[in-house]
Coordinates of C-alpha atoms in Angstrom, one line a residue:
M169 CA 6.3 279.9 100.5
S170 CA 3.3 280.4 102.7
T171 CA 5.4 282.4 105.2
W172 CA 6.6 284.6 102.4
N173 CA 3.0 285.1 101.2
A174 CA 1.8 286.0 104.6
N175 CA 4.5 288.7 105.1
C176 CA 4.7 290.2 101.6
T177 CA 2.3 293.0 102.3
K178 CA 4.1 293.9 105.5
T179 CA 7.4 293.9 103.7
I180 CA 6.3 296.4 101.0
V181 CA 4.6 298.7 103.5
L182 CA 7.7 298.7 105.8
L183 CA 9.9 299.3 102.7
C184 CA 8.0 302.3 101.6
F185 CA 7.6 303.6 105.2
N186 CA 11.4 303.3 105.8
Y187 CA 12.0 305.0 102.5
I188 CA 9.9 308.0 103.4
N189 CA 11.4 308.2 106.9
G190 CA 14.9 308.1 105.5
F191 CA 14.2 310.9 103.1
I192 CA 12.5 313.0 105.8
F193 CA 15.4 312.5 108.2
I194 CA 18.0 313.5 105.6
F195 CA 16.1 316.5 104.4
V196 CA 15.2 317.8 107.9
L197 CA 18.9 317.7 108.7
E198 CA 19.7 319.6 105.6
C199 CA 17.0 322.1 106.3
F200 CA 18.4 322.8 109.7
S201 CA 21.9 323.3 108.3
K202 CA 20.6 325.7 105.7
M203 CA 18.6 327.6 108.3
S204 CA 21.7 327.9 110.5
Y205 CA 23.6 329.2 107.6
A206 CA 20.9 331.7 106.8
N207 CA 21.0 333.0 110.4
Q208 CA 24.7 333.6 110.1
S209 CA 24.5 335.4 106.8
Q210 CA 21.2 337.2 107.6
T211 CA 19.9 336.9 104.1
L212 CA 16.2 336.1 104.5
N213 CA 15.4 336.2 100.8
I214 CA 18.1 333.6 99.9
T215 CA 17.0 331.5 102.8
G216 CA 13.4 331.4 101.5
Q217 CA 14.6 330.3 98.0
Q218 CA 16.7 327.6 99.5
Y219 CA 13.8 326.3 101.6
Q220 CA 11.5 326.2 98.6
G221 CA 14.1 324.2 96.7
L222 CA 14.4 321.8 99.7
L223 CA 10.6 321.4 99.9
E224 CA 10.3 320.7 96.2
R225 CA 13.0 318.1 96.4
V226 CA 11.2 316.4 99.3
L227 CA 8.0 316.4 97.2
F228 CA 9.7 315.0 94.1
S229 CA 11.6 312.4 96.0
T230 CA 8.5 311.1 97.7
L231 CA 6.4 311.1 94.5
I232 CA 9.2 309.3 92.6
G233 CA 10.3 307.0 95.4
M234 CA 6.9 305.5 96.2
P235 CA 6.2 304.2 92.6
C236 CA 9.8 302.9 92.5
C237 CA 9.3 300.9 95.6
V238 CA 6.1 299.5 94.2
F239 CA 7.7 298.6 90.9
L240 CA 10.7 297.0 92.7
F241 CA 8.2 294.9 94.6
I242 CA 6.4 293.9 91.4
N243 CA 9.6 293.0 89.7
G244 CA 10.8 291.1 92.7
T245 CA 7.6 289.2 92.9
M246 CA 7.8 288.4 89.2
L247 CA 11.3 287.1 89.6
F248 CA 10.2 284.9 92.5
T249 CA 7.3 283.7 90.4
L250 CA 9.6 282.6 87.5
R251 CA 11.6 280.5 89.9
S252 CA 8.6 279.0 91.8
K253 CA 7.5 276.3 89.3
P254 CA 9.4 273.8 87.1
V255 CA 7.5 274.9 84.0
F256 CA 9.1 278.4 84.3
R257 CA 12.6 277.0 85.0
E258 CA 12.5 274.6 82.1
T259 CA 11.1 276.8 79.3
S260 CA 13.5 278.9 77.2
R261 CA 11.0 281.7 76.9
Y262 CA 10.6 282.1 80.6
I263 CA 14.4 281.7 81.2
L264 CA 15.0 284.7 78.8
L265 CA 12.3 286.6 80.6
Y266 CA 13.9 286.0 83.9
N267 CA 17.2 287.3 82.5
L268 CA 15.5 290.4 81.2
L269 CA 13.7 291.1 84.5
F270 CA 16.8 290.6 86.5
A271 CA 18.7 293.2 84.4
D272 CA 15.7 295.6 84.6
T273 CA 15.4 295.2 88.4
V274 CA 19.1 295.8 89.0
Q275 CA 19.0 298.8 86.6
L276 CA 15.9 300.2 88.5
A277 CA 17.5 299.7 91.9
L278 CA 20.8 301.3 90.9
S279 CA 19.1 304.2 89.2
Q280 CA 17.0 304.9 92.3
L281 CA 20.2 304.8 94.4
L282 CA 21.9 307.3 92.2
Y283 CA 18.7 309.4 92.3
I284 CA 18.8 309.4 96.1
F285 CA 22.4 310.5 96.1
A286 CA 21.6 313.3 93.6
S287 CA 18.5 314.5 95.6
C288 CA 20.5 314.6 98.8
R289 CA 23.5 316.2 96.9
I290 CA 25.9 313.6 98.1
M291 CA 29.2 313.8 96.2
L292 CA 30.9 310.4 95.8
T293 CA 34.5 309.7 95.0
Y294 CA 35.4 308.7 91.4
P295 CA 36.1 305.0 92.3
V296 CA 32.7 304.6 94.1
C297 CA 30.8 306.5 91.4
G298 CA 32.7 304.5 88.7
V299 CA 31.6 301.1 90.2
L300 CA 28.0 302.2 90.4
V301 CA 27.9 303.5 86.9
M302 CA 29.6 300.4 85.5
F303 CA 27.1 298.1 87.1
T304 CA 24.3 300.4 85.7
K305 CA 25.9 300.2 82.2
L306 CA 26.1 296.4 82.5
S307 CA 22.5 295.9 83.3
N308 CA 21.4 298.5 80.7
D309 CA 23.3 296.7 78.0
I310 CA 21.8 293.3 78.9
S311 CA 18.2 294.4 78.4
P312 CA 18.3 295.2 74.6
L313 CA 20.4 292.1 73.9
T314 CA 18.0 289.9 75.7
L315 CA 15.1 291.5 73.8
V316 CA 16.8 290.4 70.6
L317 CA 17.0 286.8 71.9
M318 CA 13.4 286.9 72.9
S319 CA 12.4 288.2 69.4
L320 CA 14.4 285.5 67.7
E321 CA 12.8 282.9 69.9
R322 CA 9.3 284.0 68.8
Y323 CA 10.4 284.1 65.2
V324 CA 11.6 280.5 65.3
A325 CA 8.4 279.5 67.1
V326 CA 6.2 280.9 64.4
C327 CA 8.3 280.3 61.2
Y328 CA 9.8 277.0 62.2
P329 CA 7.4 275.4 64.6
L330 CA 8.6 271.8 63.9
R331 CA 12.2 272.7 64.6
H332 CA 11.5 275.0 67.5
A333 CA 12.1 272.3 70.1
T334 CA 15.4 271.3 68.7
I335 CA 16.7 274.8 68.1
I336 CA 15.5 276.6 71.2
T337 CA 16.7 274.2 73.9
I338 CA 17.6 275.0 77.5
R339 CA 21.3 274.4 76.7
N340 CA 21.2 276.8 73.7
T341 CA 19.3 279.4 75.7
G342 CA 22.0 279.2 78.4
V343 CA 24.7 279.6 75.9
A344 CA 22.9 282.6 74.3
I345 CA 22.6 284.3 77.8
I346 CA 26.3 283.7 78.5
V347 CA 27.1 285.4 75.2
V348 CA 24.9 288.4 76.1
W349 CA 26.6 288.7 79.5
A350 CA 30.1 288.3 77.9
I351 CA 29.4 291.1 75.4
S352 CA 28.1 293.4 78.1
L353 CA 31.1 292.6 80.4
L354 CA 33.5 293.3 77.5
N355 CA 31.9 296.7 77.0
V356 CA 32.3 297.5 80.8
F357 CA 35.9 296.3 80.7
T358 CA 36.7 298.5 77.8
R359 CA 35.2 301.5 79.6
V360 CA 37.3 300.7 82.7
L361 CA 40.4 300.6 80.6
L362 CA 39.6 304.0 79.1
L363 CA 39.0 305.4 82.6
L364 CA 42.3 304.1 83.9
N365 CA 44.1 306.2 81.2
Y366 CA 42.7 309.4 82.9
P367 CA 45.4 311.2 85.0
F368 CA 43.6 311.0 88.4
E369 CA 46.9 311.7 90.2
D370 CA 46.8 315.2 88.9
L371 CA 43.5 316.0 90.7
E372 CA 43.5 317.7 94.0
S373 CA 40.8 315.3 95.3
L374 CA 39.2 312.1 94.1
Q375 CA 35.8 313.5 95.1
T376 CA 33.5 314.3 92.1
T377 CA 32.6 317.9 91.5
D378 CA 29.0 317.0 90.5
V379 CA 26.5 314.3 91.5
C380 CA 27.3 310.8 90.3
S381 CA 25.9 309.9 86.9
S382 CA 27.1 308.3 83.7
T383 CA 27.9 311.8 82.4
T384 CA 30.2 312.4 85.4
M385 CA 32.4 309.4 84.3
L386 CA 32.8 310.7 80.7
L387 CA 36.1 312.3 81.6
E388 CA 37.7 312.4 78.2
P389 CA 36.5 312.9 74.6
I390 CA 37.6 309.4 73.7
T391 CA 35.3 307.9 76.4
N392 CA 32.4 310.0 75.2
N393 CA 33.0 309.0 71.6
Y394 CA 33.2 305.3 72.5
D395 CA 30.0 305.6 74.6
K396 CA 28.1 307.1 71.7
A397 CA 29.5 304.7 69.1
Y398 CA 28.7 301.6 71.2
T399 CA 25.2 302.8 72.1
Y400 CA 24.3 303.6 68.5
F401 CA 25.7 300.3 67.2
L402 CA 23.9 298.3 69.9
F403 CA 20.5 299.8 69.3
V404 CA 20.7 299.9 65.5
S405 CA 21.7 296.2 65.5
A406 CA 18.9 295.3 68.0
T407 CA 16.3 297.3 66.0
V408 CA 17.3 295.6 62.8
A409 CA 17.0 292.2 64.4
I410 CA 13.6 292.8 66.0
I411 CA 12.2 294.4 62.8
S412 CA 13.5 291.5 60.7
S413 CA 11.8 289.0 63.1
Y414 CA 8.6 291.0 62.9
T415 CA 8.7 291.0 59.1
G416 CA 9.4 287.2 59.1
V417 CA 6.4 286.6 61.4
M418 CA 4.2 288.8 59.2
V419 CA 5.2 286.9 56.1
A420 CA 4.6 283.6 57.9
A421 CA 1.2 284.8 59.1
R422 CA 0.0 284.9 55.5
S423 CA 0.9 281.3 54.9
A424 CA -2.0 278.8 55.0
S425 CA 0.1 276.4 57.1
T426 CA 0.8 278.8 59.9
D427 CA -1.3 279.0 63.1
K428 CA -3.0 282.4 62.8
A429 CA -3.6 282.8 66.5
S430 CA 0.0 282.0 67.3
A431 CA 1.4 284.4 64.6
H432 CA -0.9 287.2 65.7
K433 CA 0.2 286.8 69.3
A434 CA 3.9 286.7 68.3
R435 CA 3.5 289.8 66.2
N436 CA 2.0 291.7 69.1
T437 CA 4.8 290.5 71.3
L438 CA 7.5 291.7 68.9
L439 CA 5.8 295.1 68.7
L440 CA 6.0 295.3 72.4
H441 CA 9.7 294.4 72.3
L442 CA 10.2 297.2 69.8
V443 CA 8.5 299.6 72.1
Q444 CA 10.7 298.4 75.0
L445 CA 13.7 298.9 72.9
G446 CA 12.7 302.4 71.9
L447 CA 12.2 303.3 75.6
S448 CA 15.6 301.9 76.4
L449 CA 17.1 303.9 73.6
L450 CA 15.5 307.0 75.1
S451 CA 17.1 306.3 78.4
T452 CA 20.5 306.1 76.8
M453 CA 19.9 309.3 74.9
H454 CA 18.7 311.0 78.1
N455 CA 22.1 312.7 78.7
S456 CA 22.3 314.1 75.2
I457 CA 18.8 315.5 75.4
I458 CA 19.5 317.1 78.7
Q459 CA 22.8 318.6 77.5
S460 CA 21.0 320.1 74.5
L461 CA 18.2 321.6 76.6
S462 CA 20.7 323.0 79.2
T463 CA 22.0 325.5 76.6
V464 CA 18.6 327.2 76.4
L465 CA 16.9 326.6 79.7
Q466 CA 17.6 327.5 83.3
R467 CA 19.1 325.0 85.7
L468 CA 15.9 324.7 87.8
V469 CA 13.8 323.9 84.8
I470 CA 16.4 321.3 83.7
V471 CA 16.2 319.7 87.1
R472 CA 12.4 319.4 86.9
I473 CA 12.6 318.0 83.3
K474 CA 15.2 315.4 84.5
N475 CA 12.7 314.3 87.2
V476 CA 10.0 313.9 84.7
F477 CA 12.3 312.0 82.3
Y478 CA 13.5 309.8 85.1
V479 CA 9.9 308.6 85.8
F480 CA 8.9 308.0 82.2
I481 CA 12.1 306.7 80.6
Y482 CA 13.8 305.0 83.5
I483 CA 11.2 303.8 86.0
L484 CA 8.2 302.8 83.9
P485 CA 10.1 300.9 81.1
R486 CA 11.8 298.8 83.8
C487 CA 8.4 297.5 84.9
L488 CA 6.9 297.0 81.5
S489 CA 8.2 293.4 81.2
S490 CA 6.4 292.4 84.4
L491 CA 3.2 294.0 83.4
I492 CA 3.3 292.8 79.8
Y493 CA 4.1 289.1 80.6
G494 CA 2.4 289.1 83.9
L495 CA -1.0 290.1 82.4
R496 CA -0.8 288.6 79.0
D497 CA 0.7 285.2 79.7
Q498 CA -1.9 282.8 80.8
T499 CA 0.6 280.6 82.6
I500 CA 2.2 283.3 84.6
R501 CA -0.9 285.4 85.4
P502 CA -2.5 283.3 88.1
V503 CA 0.7 282.5 89.9
L504 CA 1.8 286.2 89.8
L505 CA -1.5 287.5 91.0
Y506 CA -1.5 284.9 93.8
H507 CA 1.9 286.2 95.0
L508 CA 1.0 289.9 94.5
C509 CA -2.3 289.5 96.4
C510 CA -0.5 287.4 99.0
R511 CA -3.0 285.0 100.5
M512 CA -6.1 286.7 99.1
S513 CA -6.8 284.0 96.6
L514 CA -6.2 281.3 99.2
S515 CA -8.7 282.9 101.5
C516 CA -11.3 283.2 98.8
S517 CA -10.9 279.5 97.8
T518 CA -11.2 278.4 101.4
K519 CA -14.4 280.4 101.9
G520 CA -15.8 278.9 98.6

């Protein structure tokens, strides 16, 4: 653990440095290819527009890539923290948090990978794009279902404090997480079956005609309808469960036998879960919003809006869990800060 702490700062610096270097290398190559094409066609005006688009992509990619690297580091540190002590590994609440963080981190990494492909205009084949999209869907479905479990756990802790230890056990928590993964895998399996019905053999090439995204894999109306129906059902059910838990906690808070401080903290936690669920819902409705705006706005404006949406409804929500629990939880906070600051706290205590 001490070796990891000593090298964590170097790791994140090297990660961000390599990220920027990779982007610069790719975009410089693309710039030279476009300049070569411009010399052959002798259209200076078009060349200038293309170079401006390239420069803007480099700027957006760097501004978006750096926070993503930082958030991936924070989430990775939080995951490491939740496995570093027995109290985190043997408490149901922290086990659920680990599952949520794991799904969010995978979702963030895959989203950033797809963003890099889109920025570099790399066209993937349908099988490769399908695999990436299905893993993204899997991690995206796990997050709201885990939020429901965490809300129910807080509801039981406040409304049934004497039975909490017998209901919320490690075994029951493990079973609940398995059910969450099973539901998410079943959804992915259904999507794969729908995709296999598409006549890929009639295509001239398996390479996609647009950048890889979840919209690219909506090849038939039935796939699109299933995607909308499942998304709406999932988030309506999750919203009802979280609101019901919040209502139960509010009612229990008015009881004289309930711990007021615990009920107040649980109420705030459930509100944060509701905000997280709302942001997750926005990420799933992202494609519908973009499609509606594309009918009235130019493509360049749409691209810029997609970049802004990507930051606020894809990147930031995936780091909320680390920030919320890392700063609010008195058990996690000192351990997380120790790992984030590497050996700073150790040096300060040695000097003291």
